[in-house]
XYZ file of C-alpha atoms in Angstrom:
221
model
C 40.323 -10.653 -6.720
C 37.133 -11.090 -8.547
C 33.894 -11.035 -6.813
C 31.677 -14.135 -6.545
C 28.403 -14.244 -8.300
C 26.562 -13.915 -4.867
C 28.860 -10.765 -4.151
C 28.111 -9.275 -7.532
C 24.337 -9.854 -7.023
C 24.489 -8.190 -3.537
C 26.423 -5.330 -5.073
C 23.584 -5.033 -7.676
C 20.862 -4.911 -4.908
C 22.874 -2.258 -3.079
C 23.136 -0.353 -6.205
C 19.278 -0.331 -6.582
C 18.813 0.550 -2.941
C 21.061 3.755 -3.394
C 19.252 4.521 -6.825
C 15.983 4.567 -4.940
C 17.249 6.803 -2.350
C 18.457 9.257 -4.907
C 15.318 9.032 -6.733
C 13.078 9.926 -3.937
C 15.431 12.474 -2.172
C 16.656 14.198 -5.427
C 15.540 13.069 -8.819
C 11.577 13.018 -8.301
C 11.401 16.531 -6.595
C 13.766 18.009 -9.296
C 11.898 16.306 -12.168
C 8.684 17.733 -10.681
C 9.947 21.186 -10.927
C 11.395 20.734 -14.302
C 8.085 19.409 -15.676
C 6.212 22.240 -14.078
C 8.696 24.765 -15.926
C 7.966 22.789 -19.235
C 4.321 22.990 -18.730
C 4.510 26.842 -18.470
C 6.608 26.912 -21.718
C 3.820 24.852 -23.367
C 1.187 27.212 -21.995
C 3.009 30.215 -23.229
C 3.511 29.027 -26.968
C 1.794 31.106 -29.424
C 0.405 28.780 -32.103
C -1.098 31.478 -34.162
C 2.217 32.176 -35.841
C 2.431 28.650 -37.061
C 2.102 28.191 -40.920
C -1.519 27.389 -41.502
C -2.992 24.876 -43.859
C -4.803 27.977 -45.345
C -1.371 28.502 -47.102
C -2.190 25.552 -49.472
C -1.543 27.269 -52.716
C -3.971 25.232 -54.427
C -6.655 26.491 -52.200
C -5.795 30.074 -52.611
C -5.863 29.655 -56.425
C -9.029 27.957 -56.263
C -10.691 30.846 -54.050
C -9.280 33.350 -56.496
C -10.902 31.616 -59.351
C -7.745 30.501 -60.779
C -7.018 26.852 -62.038
C -5.806 24.527 -59.401
C -2.440 23.178 -59.998
C -2.011 19.415 -60.723
C 0.373 18.983 -57.560
C -0.849 21.414 -54.922
C 1.566 22.633 -52.462
C 1.824 20.406 -49.486
C 1.759 22.197 -46.052
C 4.618 21.488 -43.546
C 4.170 19.741 -40.264
C 3.209 22.017 -37.537
C 6.643 23.026 -36.194
C 5.514 24.076 -32.667
C 3.682 20.521 -32.111
C 6.836 18.966 -33.336
C 8.914 20.908 -30.972
C 6.780 19.998 -27.808
C 6.447 16.345 -28.821
C 10.279 16.132 -29.151
C 10.438 17.567 -25.663
C 7.971 15.145 -24.203
C 8.802 11.814 -25.676
C 12.112 11.419 -23.911
C 10.470 12.424 -20.682
C 7.874 9.669 -21.133
C 10.581 7.043 -21.730
C 12.531 8.413 -18.803
C 9.576 7.918 -16.432
C 9.190 4.439 -17.415
C 12.962 3.668 -16.834
C 12.577 5.009 -13.289
C 9.492 3.012 -12.765
C 11.248 -0.119 -13.738
C 14.103 0.501 -11.257
C 11.663 1.087 -8.488
C 9.757 -1.993 -9.219
C 12.938 -4.011 -9.190
C 14.070 -2.547 -5.911
C 10.813 -3.259 -4.346
C 10.497 -6.898 -5.733
C 13.969 -7.680 -4.270
C 12.923 -6.476 -0.950
C 9.805 -8.487 -0.576
C 10.357 -10.920 2.262
C 9.267 -14.771 2.519
C 5.559 -15.287 2.945
C 4.840 -16.104 6.706
C 1.892 -16.339 9.085
C 0.974 -13.513 11.191
C 1.060 -9.628 10.353
C 2.480 -9.025 6.914
C 1.557 -5.331 6.834
C 4.926 -4.292 5.667
C 4.835 -6.937 2.634
C 1.137 -5.764 1.812
C 2.613 -2.168 1.497
C 5.201 -3.395 -0.855
C 2.746 -5.338 -2.961
C 0.334 -2.578 -3.156
C 3.092 0.028 -4.126
C 4.470 -2.379 -6.641
C 0.959 -2.802 -8.244
C 0.522 1.123 -8.152
C 3.881 1.468 -10.036
C 2.642 -1.213 -12.677
C -0.415 0.814 -13.225
C 1.360 4.158 -13.588
C 4.020 2.409 -16.022
C 0.894 1.169 -18.165
C -0.691 4.723 -18.254
C 2.682 6.375 -19.416
C 3.211 3.572 -21.962
C -0.345 4.430 -23.353
C 0.515 8.112 -23.723
C 3.696 7.399 -25.447
C 1.854 4.957 -27.901
C -0.796 7.648 -28.507
C 1.508 10.264 -30.052
C 2.200 8.598 -33.573
C -1.640 8.591 -34.073
C -1.675 12.477 -34.403
C 0.645 12.199 -37.349
C -1.247 9.392 -38.879
C -4.627 11.277 -38.765
C -2.988 14.637 -39.804
C -1.452 12.939 -42.953
C -4.751 11.576 -44.056
C -6.391 15.200 -43.699
C -3.460 16.687 -45.517
C -3.955 14.394 -48.323
C -7.554 15.393 -48.564
C -6.537 18.981 -48.546
C -4.308 18.360 -51.499
C -6.913 16.271 -53.313
C -9.799 18.581 -52.650
C -8.117 22.153 -52.057
C -11.521 23.932 -52.509
C -13.095 22.261 -49.535
C -12.539 24.474 -46.631
C -13.715 22.024 -43.985
C -10.834 19.859 -44.775
C -8.527 22.727 -43.943
C -10.204 23.653 -40.730
C -10.243 20.020 -39.585
C -6.449 20.142 -39.620
C -6.380 23.068 -37.592
C -8.840 21.655 -35.057
C -6.601 18.618 -34.981
C -3.463 20.622 -34.274
C -5.335 22.491 -31.526
C -6.549 19.042 -29.987
C -3.001 17.696 -30.115
C -1.497 20.671 -28.442
C -4.005 20.277 -25.430
C -3.076 16.603 -25.279
C 0.644 17.228 -25.097
C -0.133 19.998 -22.313
C -2.087 17.293 -20.640
C 0.679 14.595 -21.019
C 3.122 17.217 -19.584
C 0.973 17.787 -16.468
C 0.579 14.091 -16.057
C 4.311 13.414 -15.926
C 4.718 16.217 -13.565
C 2.026 14.665 -11.161
C 3.530 11.262 -11.547
C 6.846 12.427 -10.222
C 5.349 14.537 -7.476
C 2.995 11.562 -6.341
C 5.989 8.989 -6.574
C 8.098 11.273 -4.364
C 5.306 11.494 -1.764
C 4.239 7.824 -1.804
C 7.651 6.290 -1.743
C 8.954 8.756 0.789
C 6.152 8.097 3.361
C 6.654 4.368 3.021
C 10.414 4.145 2.598
C 11.133 2.285 5.707
C 8.486 -0.322 5.171
C 9.358 -0.743 1.462
C 13.185 -1.145 2.652
C 12.636 -3.498 5.528
C 9.169 -4.876 5.952
C 8.306 -6.085 9.333
C 5.577 -8.199 10.848
C 5.231 -5.676 13.593
C 3.981 -2.139 13.260
C 0.334 -2.657 12.128
C -0.482 0.715 13.248
C 1.180 2.360 10.138
C -1.075 3.208 7.173
C -0.554 2.842 3.441
C -0.548 6.079 1.628
């Protein structure tokens, strides 16, 4: 016998509730530890072995007094930056997905507006707003990643056009170092988000599930 629309919708709400419990009690603590492990991996990476833009053949020949070739050698992407980026991008997307699920769960639990003490509903509203803020921050981190490649491509083009100018090559190295630090901070931010989500939702779980006009002595985390 097929379920009615109301029954299907209630099943959807029940699934969101179970997902929220699983996120708080298992997923968020586990992801916190996973991101801490990834953070240590990034910290231990040795970027000195990555092929440098000083390997541009045109620059080497120019420094040696030989004619610069018409088509200088194009240095490859920084392999270790690429590796870390590919590790982090799915994590950023995954965080946003978890935030969307939590927002929907809280929204469906918000009660009717009533007179009197709406402390539970206030906790729901404040938590929902905090999730929206975090989601915006994570989306901004994700959108910032391509700009590194855009800027690096422009610098590499200058290196190829002016292989004698050492400053261009040094700028590429500086950009790689800056991006490495940016990725390190992104990883730390994702770890902190999971840790704070676990703490914030866990402390207010009962009010988020069943807001009540009573209980005004509780405090929002």
